């Protein structure tokens, strides 16, 4: 037997070190950047010093950014010298206007000490890619439980019918709520989700995927089991709220869009990332696969729709129809909602008066850098425009065959025939902004949610005005909005 002297020596040395340090102070490992430092920064700093917002000319969303000086030009992080590192000195500043987080409470000593020690230990982050957002390094968050009861109805952004059309999922605060469509009964709650739920898609009778998060701080796309009443997997995380989610027609892949302008496509079964793209100049608002599975398209506040090859995420083309003024089709405006048109194409809507139905291949032929682009776009005339008749921005859309239902700022739900020039017709109304709209798979029902926290269910045949209820368990002492439609 070979006696491993080196190994034995190491054990003794380690023991000696431990005993030695125990004698002076409690044994403590070095600060770990990912576990100890990144969470402090993400929670307390990046809302003002993130990728989008860089107050004081300083960003902290990646390690690389943290290390760069801000507007002052002075060291943000000077390794082994916390006193001369603005990140630390501004946290302990006695000048209340200078102290960070600005305008907030002074952070607890344990956090301030962690930052000081990390810097004084050399500001090390072994194995950390300095360009990767801290939120990504930290991985998925676990979320606190949803409130048992709400003190007031929460604004609602997401709504989706189950595949059999008998239940409706709405996004609550840190949870998804499942409602009986016919009776309005709360059937189930699935909690432990991100604070805000911005999008919901059902995968099957039990599972759904959600997109949500906290603006400027964290986002995720996750799988939720209704039966289990909780999150069962996280597909991807983002450094900003996830605003949209879409499942491929074959059910194998999920694309999620983020307010930071990025799209991530993952394999549903394994959560393996397939591709990532970041080509929008502003927030992504909506996302869809084409019905034939060939394309993924994302709508943006930047007034364009980006079309990606669904297999590898390469940019196929940019649809500019919402970013052009031509003749009566006026209104350069953000795009808020998208749905597949049944073939390779898409239906999109946002600001402006027009729902636009278009095909990526034709859009590609119409776009480009040529000087006559604007003219080409309209003379080719491939886009079909349908007037929706709403005033203000349109945030949500549901498609049944060639009929589009749209709603938004005005609170009115309009039915628009995409195939004819028939005038649009109001089929329902809420007292405030509508953020989410869904149609049942058989096309017989519409569900709308919005700012007031009311879920409204309307038959599409117009026989009744439908029902409406507050889609959250609100404490009985809380002020109640109306629960029935007139
Ligand atoms: C509510 C917004 C807000 C939050 C949260 C915030 N800051 Fe700031 N920060 C500012 C503003 C505004 C400035 C620019 C004015 C100034 O220098 O005081 C600034 C400036 C700074 C600067 C100086 C940059 C330079 O070189 O001029 C540092 C360093 C800094 N912040 C660190 C932090 C740290 C660390 C945190 C988290 C613990 C944090 N900030 C949280 C608003 C914020």
Coordinates of C-alpha atoms and ligand atoms in Angstrom, one line a residue:
X1 CA 0.0 0.0 0.0
X2 CA 1.3 3.4 -0.9
X3 CA 0.9 5.9 1.9
X4 CA -0.1 9.2 0.4
X5 CA 2.0 11.6 2.4
X6 CA 0.9 14.6 0.5
X7 CA -2.7 13.8 1.2
X8 CA -2.1 13.2 4.8
X9 CA -0.2 16.5 5.1
X10 CA -3.1 18.4 3.5
X11 CA -5.5 17.0 6.0
X12 CA -3.3 18.0 8.9
X13 CA -2.7 21.4 7.5
X14 CA -6.4 22.0 7.0
X15 CA -7.1 20.8 10.6
X16 CA -4.5 23.1 11.9
X17 CA -5.8 26.1 10.0
X18 CA -9.4 25.4 11.2
X19 CA -8.3 25.0 14.8
X20 CA -6.1 28.1 14.5
X21 CA -8.9 30.3 13.2
X22 CA -11.4 28.8 15.6
X23 CA -9.2 30.1 18.4
X24 CA -9.5 33.7 17.1
X25 CA -12.9 34.0 15.4
X26 CA -15.6 31.7 14.2
X27 CA -14.5 29.8 11.1
X28 CA -15.8 31.5 8.0
X29 CA -15.5 30.7 4.3
X30 CA -14.6 33.5 2.0
X31 CA -17.5 35.5 0.5
X32 CA -18.9 33.6 -2.4
X33 CA -19.8 36.1 -5.2
X34 CA -22.8 34.1 -6.6
X35 CA -24.3 33.1 -3.2
X36 CA -23.5 36.1 -1.0
X37 CA -22.9 39.2 -3.2
X38 CA -25.1 38.8 -6.3
X39 CA -28.3 38.4 -4.4
X40 CA -27.7 41.7 -2.4
X41 CA -27.0 43.6 -5.6
X42 CA -29.9 42.2 -7.5
X43 CA -32.4 42.8 -4.7
X44 CA -31.2 46.3 -3.7
X45 CA -29.3 47.9 -6.6
X46 CA -30.1 46.8 -10.1
X47 CA -33.6 48.4 -10.3
X48 CA -31.6 51.7 -10.6
X49 CA -28.3 50.4 -11.9
X50 CA -29.4 47.7 -14.3
X51 CA -29.1 47.2 -18.0
X52 CA -32.0 49.5 -18.9
X53 CA -31.6 52.1 -16.1
X54 CA -28.2 53.3 -15.3
X55 CA -28.6 56.1 -12.7
X56 CA -25.3 57.9 -12.0
X57 CA -24.0 56.3 -15.2
X58 CA -23.5 53.1 -13.3
X59 CA -24.7 49.6 -14.0
X60 CA -24.5 46.5 -11.8
X61 CA -26.4 43.9 -13.7
X62 CA -23.2 41.9 -14.6
X63 CA -19.9 41.6 -12.7
X64 CA -18.2 43.3 -15.6
X65 CA -20.5 46.3 -15.4
X66 CA -20.1 46.4 -11.6
X67 CA -16.4 46.8 -12.0
X68 CA -16.6 49.7 -14.3
X69 CA -16.7 53.2 -12.9
X70 CA -19.9 55.3 -13.1
X71 CA -20.4 59.0 -13.8
X72 CA -17.9 60.0 -11.1
X73 CA -15.1 58.1 -12.9
X74 CA -13.9 56.9 -9.5
X75 CA -13.4 53.2 -8.6
X76 CA -16.6 51.4 -8.1
X77 CA -14.8 48.3 -6.8
X78 CA -11.1 48.6 -5.8
X79 CA -9.9 45.1 -4.9
X80 CA -8.7 44.9 -1.3
X81 CA -9.7 48.5 -0.6
X82 CA -13.4 48.7 0.4
X83 CA -12.9 52.2 1.8
X84 CA -12.0 53.5 -1.7
X85 CA -14.7 51.5 -3.4
X86 CA -17.8 53.5 -4.1
X87 CA -20.0 50.5 -4.0
X88 CA -19.1 50.1 -0.3
X89 CA -18.5 53.7 0.7
X90 CA -21.8 54.9 -0.8
X91 CA -23.6 52.2 1.2
X92 CA -22.3 53.5 4.5
X93 CA -22.3 57.2 3.6
X94 CA -23.5 59.5 6.4
X95 CA -24.8 61.9 3.8
X96 CA -28.4 60.6 3.3
X97 CA -28.6 61.9 -0.3
X98 CA -25.5 59.9 -1.2
X99 CA -26.2 56.7 0.7
X100 CA -27.2 53.7 -1.4
X101 CA -29.8 52.4 -2.1
X102 CA -30.7 56.0 -2.8
X103 CA -33.8 57.1 -0.9
X104 CA -34.1 53.7 0.8
X105 CA -33.4 52.3 4.2
X106 CA -29.7 51.6 5.0
X107 CA -29.0 47.9 4.3
X108 CA -28.6 45.6 7.3
X109 CA -25.1 45.3 8.7
X110 CA -24.7 41.7 7.6
X111 CA -25.2 42.7 3.9
X112 CA -22.9 45.7 4.2
X113 CA -20.3 43.5 5.8
X114 CA -20.6 40.9 3.1
X115 CA -19.8 43.6 0.5
X116 CA -16.9 45.0 2.5
X117 CA -15.4 41.6 3.1
X118 CA -15.8 40.5 -0.5
X119 CA -14.0 43.6 -1.7
X120 CA -11.2 43.3 0.9
X121 CA -10.8 39.6 0.0
X122 CA -9.9 40.8 -3.5
X123 CA -13.3 41.1 -5.1
X124 CA -12.9 37.6 -6.5
X125 CA -15.5 35.6 -8.4
X126 CA -13.8 32.4 -9.5
X127 CA -15.5 30.6 -12.4
X128 CA -18.0 33.5 -12.9
X129 CA -18.5 34.7 -16.5
X130 CA -18.3 38.5 -16.0
X131 CA -20.7 39.2 -18.9
X132 CA -23.5 36.9 -17.6
X133 CA -26.3 38.8 -15.8
X134 CA -26.2 38.2 -12.1
X135 CA -29.7 37.0 -12.2
X136 CA -28.7 34.3 -14.6
X137 CA -25.8 33.3 -12.3
X138 CA -28.1 32.9 -9.4
X139 CA -30.5 30.6 -11.2
X140 CA -34.2 30.2 -10.5
X141 CA -35.6 31.9 -7.4
X142 CA -37.9 30.2 -5.0
X143 CA -40.9 32.4 -4.3
X144 CA -42.9 33.0 -1.1
X145 CA -46.4 31.6 -1.0
X146 CA -49.3 33.6 -2.4
X147 CA -51.4 35.5 0.1
X148 CA -54.2 33.5 1.6
X149 CA -56.6 36.4 0.9
X150 CA -55.9 39.7 -1.0
X151 CA -56.6 43.1 0.6
X152 CA -57.7 44.4 -2.8
X153 CA -58.3 42.9 -6.3
X154 CA -54.9 42.7 -8.0
X155 CA -54.5 44.0 -11.6
X156 CA -54.7 40.9 -13.9
X157 CA -52.6 40.5 -17.1
X158 CA -52.9 36.8 -18.0
X159 CA -55.9 34.6 -18.8
X160 CA -56.2 31.3 -20.6
X161 CA -58.9 28.6 -21.1
X162 CA -58.0 25.0 -20.3
X163 CA -58.0 22.6 -23.3
X164 CA -61.6 21.4 -22.6
X165 CA -62.8 25.0 -22.2
X166 CA -64.4 24.3 -18.8
X167 CA -61.9 26.1 -16.6
X168 CA -60.0 29.3 -16.9
X169 CA -56.6 30.1 -15.5
X170 CA -55.8 33.7 -14.4
X171 CA -52.5 35.1 -13.1
X172 CA -52.6 36.4 -9.5
X173 CA -50.0 37.6 -7.1
X174 CA -47.4 34.8 -6.9
X175 CA -49.9 32.3 -8.1
X176 CA -52.2 31.0 -10.8
X177 CA -55.9 30.7 -10.0
X178 CA -58.2 28.2 -11.7
X179 CA -61.8 29.1 -12.1
X180 CA -64.9 27.1 -13.2
X181 CA -66.1 28.9 -16.3
X182 CA -69.8 28.2 -15.7
X183 CA -70.1 28.7 -12.0
X184 CA -67.3 31.2 -11.3
X185 CA -66.1 28.9 -8.4
X186 CA -62.4 29.0 -7.5
X187 CA -61.3 25.4 -8.3
X188 CA -57.6 25.5 -7.5
X189 CA -54.7 27.7 -6.6
X190 CA -51.1 27.0 -7.7
X191 CA -48.7 29.2 -5.7
X192 CA -45.0 29.8 -5.1
X193 CA -44.8 31.6 -8.5
X194 CA -43.2 35.0 -9.4
X195 CA -44.9 38.1 -8.1
X196 CA -46.5 39.1 -11.4
X197 CA -47.8 36.7 -13.9
X198 CA -47.8 38.2 -17.4
X199 CA -48.7 35.2 -19.6
X200 CA -50.2 31.8 -19.3
X201 CA -50.5 28.9 -21.8
X202 CA -51.9 25.5 -21.1
X203 CA -49.9 22.4 -22.2
X204 CA -52.5 19.8 -21.3
X205 CA -55.3 19.2 -18.8
X206 CA -52.9 19.5 -15.9
X207 CA -49.9 21.6 -16.9
X208 CA -49.4 25.2 -17.9
X209 CA -46.5 27.4 -18.7
X210 CA -46.3 30.9 -17.2
X211 CA -44.2 33.9 -17.8
X212 CA -43.7 36.5 -15.0
X213 CA -41.3 38.2 -12.6
X214 CA -40.5 41.5 -11.2
X215 CA -39.9 44.4 -13.6
X216 CA -36.2 45.5 -13.8
X217 CA -35.1 42.6 -11.5
X218 CA -36.1 39.1 -12.4
X219 CA -38.1 37.0 -14.7
X220 CA -38.9 33.4 -15.4
X221 CA -40.8 31.0 -17.6
X222 CA -42.0 28.0 -15.6
X223 CA -44.1 24.9 -15.8
X224 CA -46.9 24.7 -13.3
X225 CA -49.0 21.6 -12.4
X226 CA -52.6 22.4 -11.5
X227 CA -53.1 19.1 -9.7
X228 CA -49.9 19.6 -7.6
X229 CA -50.8 23.2 -7.0
X230 CA -47.2 24.4 -7.6
X231 CA -44.3 25.1 -10.0
X232 CA -42.8 21.8 -11.2
X233 CA -40.0 23.2 -13.3
X234 CA -38.3 26.4 -14.5
X235 CA -37.5 26.6 -18.2
X236 CA -35.5 29.8 -18.2
X237 CA -34.7 32.9 -16.1
X238 CA -34.3 36.5 -17.2
X239 CA -32.8 39.7 -15.7
X240 CA -36.2 41.4 -16.2
X241 CA -39.8 40.4 -16.1
X242 CA -40.8 37.7 -18.6
X243 CA -43.7 39.1 -20.5
X244 CA -44.8 36.4 -22.9
X245 CA -44.7 32.7 -23.6
X246 CA -45.6 30.5 -26.5
X247 CA -45.6 26.7 -27.0
X248 CA -44.6 25.2 -30.4
X249 CA -47.5 23.5 -32.3
X250 CA -45.8 20.1 -31.7
X251 CA -45.7 20.9 -28.0
X252 CA -42.0 20.2 -27.7
X253 CA -40.6 23.7 -27.3
X254 CA -41.4 26.8 -25.4
X255 CA -40.3 30.3 -26.4
X256 CA -40.4 33.1 -23.7
X257 CA -40.0 36.8 -24.3
X258 CA -38.6 39.3 -21.8
X259 CA -39.0 43.0 -21.1
X260 CA -35.2 43.3 -21.7
X261 CA -35.9 42.5 -25.4
X262 CA -34.6 38.9 -25.4
X263 CA -36.3 35.7 -26.5
X264 CA -35.2 32.3 -25.2
X265 CA -36.4 29.1 -26.7
X266 CA -36.1 25.9 -24.6
X267 CA -36.9 22.2 -25.0
X268 CA -39.9 21.6 -22.8
X269 CA -39.0 18.1 -21.5
X270 CA -35.5 18.9 -20.4
X271 CA -35.4 22.8 -20.1
X272 CA -32.4 22.7 -22.3
X273 CA -31.9 26.1 -24.0
X274 CA -32.1 25.8 -27.8
X275 CA -31.5 29.4 -28.8
X276 CA -31.5 33.0 -27.5
X277 CA -31.9 36.1 -29.5
X278 CA -31.8 39.8 -28.4
X279 CA -32.7 42.0 -31.4
X280 CA -35.5 44.2 -30.0
X281 CA -34.6 47.8 -29.0
X282 CA -37.3 47.8 -26.3
X283 CA -39.6 45.5 -24.3
X284 CA -41.1 42.4 -25.8
X285 CA -44.8 42.4 -25.4
X286 CA -46.1 39.3 -27.1
X287 CA -44.8 36.1 -28.7
X288 CA -46.2 33.4 -31.0
X289 CA -45.2 30.3 -33.1
X290 CA -46.6 30.3 -36.6
X291 CA -49.2 27.6 -37.0
X292 CA -46.9 25.6 -39.2
X293 CA -44.1 25.7 -36.6
X294 CA -41.7 27.4 -39.0
X295 CA -41.4 30.8 -37.2
X296 CA -41.4 32.4 -33.8
X297 CA -42.4 36.1 -33.8
X298 CA -42.1 38.7 -31.1
X299 CA -43.9 42.0 -30.8
X300 CA -42.2 45.0 -29.2
X301 CA -42.7 48.4 -27.8
X302 CA -40.1 49.4 -30.5
X303 CA -43.0 49.3 -33.1
X304 CA -41.7 46.2 -34.9
X305 CA -42.3 42.5 -35.0
X306 CA -39.2 40.3 -35.2
X307 CA -39.5 37.0 -36.9
X308 CA -37.1 34.2 -36.0
X309 CA -36.4 30.8 -37.6
X310 CA -38.0 28.5 -35.0
X311 CA -35.2 25.9 -35.2
X312 CA -32.2 28.1 -34.5
X313 CA -33.4 31.6 -33.7
X314 CA -31.7 33.3 -36.6
X315 CA -33.5 36.6 -37.5
X316 CA -35.6 35.8 -40.5
X317 CA -37.1 39.3 -41.0
X318 CA -38.5 42.3 -39.3
X319 CA -42.1 43.2 -39.9
X320 CA -42.5 47.0 -40.2
X321 CA -46.2 47.4 -40.8
X322 CA -46.8 49.0 -37.4
X323 CA -43.9 51.4 -37.9
X324 CA -45.1 52.9 -41.2
X325 CA -47.4 55.8 -42.0
X326 CA -49.0 55.4 -45.4
X327 CA -52.3 56.9 -46.6
X328 CA -55.1 55.9 -44.3
X329 CA -53.0 53.3 -42.5
X330 CA -51.6 55.8 -40.1
X331 CA -50.2 55.3 -36.6
X332 CA -46.6 54.4 -36.0
X333 CA -47.1 52.6 -32.7
X334 CA -45.9 49.9 -30.3
X335 CA -47.1 46.4 -31.1
X336 CA -48.7 44.6 -28.1
X337 CA -50.4 41.4 -29.2
X338 CA -49.8 38.6 -31.7
X339 CA -51.4 35.4 -32.8
X340 CA -50.7 32.8 -35.6
X341 CA -53.0 33.3 -38.6
X342 CA -53.5 29.5 -39.3
X343 CA -50.7 29.1 -41.9
X344 CA -47.1 30.5 -41.8
X345 CA -48.3 34.0 -40.9
X346 CA -49.3 36.2 -38.0
X347 CA -52.0 38.7 -36.9
X348 CA -50.7 41.6 -34.9
X349 CA -52.1 44.7 -33.2
X350 CA -51.0 47.5 -30.8
X351 CA -51.4 51.2 -31.0
X352 CA -53.0 52.6 -34.2
X353 CA -56.4 51.7 -35.7
X354 CA -55.4 48.5 -37.6
X355 CA -55.2 44.8 -37.0
X356 CA -52.6 43.6 -39.5
X357 CA -52.5 40.1 -41.0
X358 CA -49.2 39.3 -42.8
X359 CA -46.8 36.6 -43.9
X360 CA -43.1 36.5 -43.0
X361 CA -41.9 35.4 -46.4
X362 CA -43.7 38.3 -48.1
X363 CA -42.6 40.7 -45.4
X364 CA -39.0 39.7 -46.0
X365 CA -39.4 40.5 -49.7
X366 CA -40.9 43.9 -48.7
X367 CA -38.3 44.9 -46.2
X368 CA -34.6 45.6 -46.4
X369 CA -32.2 48.5 -46.6
X370 CA -33.2 49.8 -50.0
X371 CA -34.2 53.5 -50.3
X372 CA -37.6 52.5 -51.8
X373 CA -38.4 50.2 -48.8
X374 CA -41.4 52.3 -47.6
X375 CA -42.9 52.4 -51.1
X376 CA -42.2 48.8 -51.7
X377 CA -43.9 47.8 -48.5
X378 CA -47.1 49.4 -49.5
X379 CA -47.2 49.0 -53.2
X380 CA -46.8 45.2 -52.8
X381 CA -49.7 45.4 -50.4
X382 CA -49.4 41.9 -48.9
X383 CA -50.6 43.1 -45.5
X384 CA -54.3 42.9 -44.8
X385 CA -55.5 45.7 -42.6
X386 CA -58.7 45.5 -40.6
X387 CA -60.0 48.4 -38.6
X388 CA -60.7 47.5 -35.0
X389 CA -62.7 50.6 -34.0
X390 CA -61.2 51.0 -30.6
X391 CA -59.8 54.2 -29.2
X392 CA -56.4 54.0 -27.5
X393 CA -53.9 51.2 -27.4
X394 CA -54.9 47.6 -27.9
X395 CA -53.2 45.2 -25.5
X396 CA -54.9 41.9 -26.0
X397 CA -56.3 39.8 -28.8
X398 CA -57.9 36.4 -29.2
X399 CA -58.5 34.7 -32.6
X400 CA -61.4 32.4 -33.5
X401 CA -61.1 31.3 -37.2
X402 CA -61.1 34.5 -39.2
X403 CA -62.5 36.6 -36.3
X404 CA -60.3 38.6 -34.0
X405 CA -61.5 39.8 -30.6
X406 CA -59.4 42.8 -29.4
X407 CA -59.4 45.0 -26.2
X408 CA -57.2 47.4 -24.4
X409 CA -57.1 50.9 -23.0
X410 CA -60.8 51.8 -23.8
X411 CA -62.2 48.8 -21.9
X412 CA -64.3 47.8 -24.8
X413 CA -64.0 44.3 -26.4
X414 CA -64.5 44.5 -30.2
X415 CA -65.2 41.7 -32.6
X416 CA -63.5 42.2 -36.0
X417 CA -63.9 40.1 -39.1
X418 CA -60.4 39.8 -40.6
X419 CA -61.6 38.4 -43.9
X420 CA -64.1 41.1 -44.8
X421 CA -64.6 44.8 -44.5
X422 CA -67.6 44.3 -42.2
X423 CA -67.6 47.0 -39.4
X424 CA -66.3 45.9 -36.0
X425 CA -68.8 45.4 -33.2
X426 CA -68.6 45.7 -29.4
X427 CA -69.2 42.4 -27.6
X428 CA -68.3 43.4 -24.1
X429 CA -67.0 46.1 -21.8
X430 CA -65.0 46.6 -18.6
X431 CA -64.7 49.7 -16.5
X432 CA -61.0 49.9 -17.0
X433 CA -58.0 48.8 -19.1
X434 CA -58.2 45.2 -20.4
X435 CA -54.8 43.5 -20.4
X436 CA -55.7 39.9 -21.3
X437 CA -58.1 38.2 -23.6
X438 CA -58.6 34.5 -24.4
X439 CA -61.0 32.4 -26.5
X440 CA -62.1 28.9 -25.5
X441 CA -60.7 26.2 -27.9
X442 CA -64.2 25.6 -29.3
X443 CA -64.6 29.4 -29.9
X444 CA -67.8 29.7 -27.9
X445 CA -66.4 31.7 -25.0
X446 CA -64.3 34.8 -24.4
X447 CA -62.5 35.6 -21.2
X448 CA -61.2 39.1 -20.4
X449 CA -59.1 40.4 -17.5
X450 CA -57.7 43.8 -16.7
X451 CA -56.7 46.5 -14.2
X452 CA -59.7 46.1 -11.9
X453 CA -59.0 42.4 -11.2
X454 CA -62.3 41.3 -12.7
X455 CA -62.6 38.2 -14.9
X456 CA -65.3 38.5 -17.4
X457 CA -66.7 35.6 -19.4
X458 CA -68.8 36.3 -22.5
X459 CA -70.4 33.9 -25.0
X460 CA -69.2 34.7 -28.5
X461 CA -72.7 34.1 -30.0
X462 CA -73.9 37.2 -28.2
X463 CA -76.9 35.5 -26.6
X464 CA -76.1 37.0 -23.2
X465 CA -73.8 39.6 -21.9
X466 CA -72.1 37.0 -19.8
X467 CA -70.8 37.0 -16.2
X468 CA -68.0 38.6 -14.3
X469 CA -66.4 38.2 -10.9
X470 CA -63.3 39.4 -9.0
X471 CA -60.7 36.8 -9.9
X472 CA -58.9 36.6 -6.5
X473 CA -59.9 35.6 -2.9
X474 CA -60.3 39.1 -1.6
X475 CA -60.7 39.6 2.2
X476 CA -64.3 40.4 3.1
X477 CA -63.3 43.8 4.6
X478 CA -61.7 44.9 1.3
X479 CA -63.6 47.3 -1.0
X480 CA -65.6 45.3 -3.5
X481 CA -65.8 46.2 -7.2
X482 CA -69.0 45.2 -8.9
X483 CA -69.3 41.4 -9.4
X484 CA -72.0 41.2 -12.0
X485 CA -72.3 42.7 -15.5
X486 CA -75.3 44.9 -16.2
Ligands
LIG1 C1 -33.7 54.2 -6.2 C2 -32.6 54.2 -7.1 C3 -31.2 53.7 -6.6 C4 -31.0 52.5 -6.0 C5 -31.9 51.4 -5.6 C6 -29.5 52.4 -5.9 N1 -29.0 53.6 -6.4 FE1 -27.0 53.9 -6.6 N2 -27.4 55.7 -7.5 C7 -28.7 56.2 -7.7 C8 -28.5 57.6 -8.3 C9 -29.7 58.5 -8.7 C10 -27.2 57.8 -8.4 C11 -26.5 59.1 -9.0 C12 -26.5 60.2 -8.1 C13 -25.5 60.0 -7.0 O1 -24.3 59.7 -7.4 O2 -25.8 60.1 -5.8 C14 -26.5 56.7 -7.9 C15 -25.1 56.5 -7.9 C16 -24.4 55.4 -7.4 C17 -23.0 55.2 -7.4 C18 -22.0 56.2 -7.9 C19 -21.6 56.0 -9.4 C20 -20.6 57.0 -9.9 O3 -19.5 56.6 -10.2 O4 -21.0 58.2 -9.9 C21 -22.7 54.0 -6.9 C22 -21.4 53.4 -6.7 C23 -24.0 53.4 -6.5 N3 -25.0 54.3 -6.8 C24 -24.1 52.2 -5.9 C25 -25.3 51.6 -5.5 C26 -25.4 50.4 -4.8 C27 -24.3 49.5 -4.4 C28 -26.8 50.2 -4.7 C29 -27.4 49.0 -4.0 C30 -27.0 48.7 -2.6 C31 -27.5 51.3 -5.2 N4 -26.6 52.2 -5.7 C32 -28.9 51.4 -5.3 C33 -29.8 55.6 -7.4 C34 -30.0 54.4 -6.8

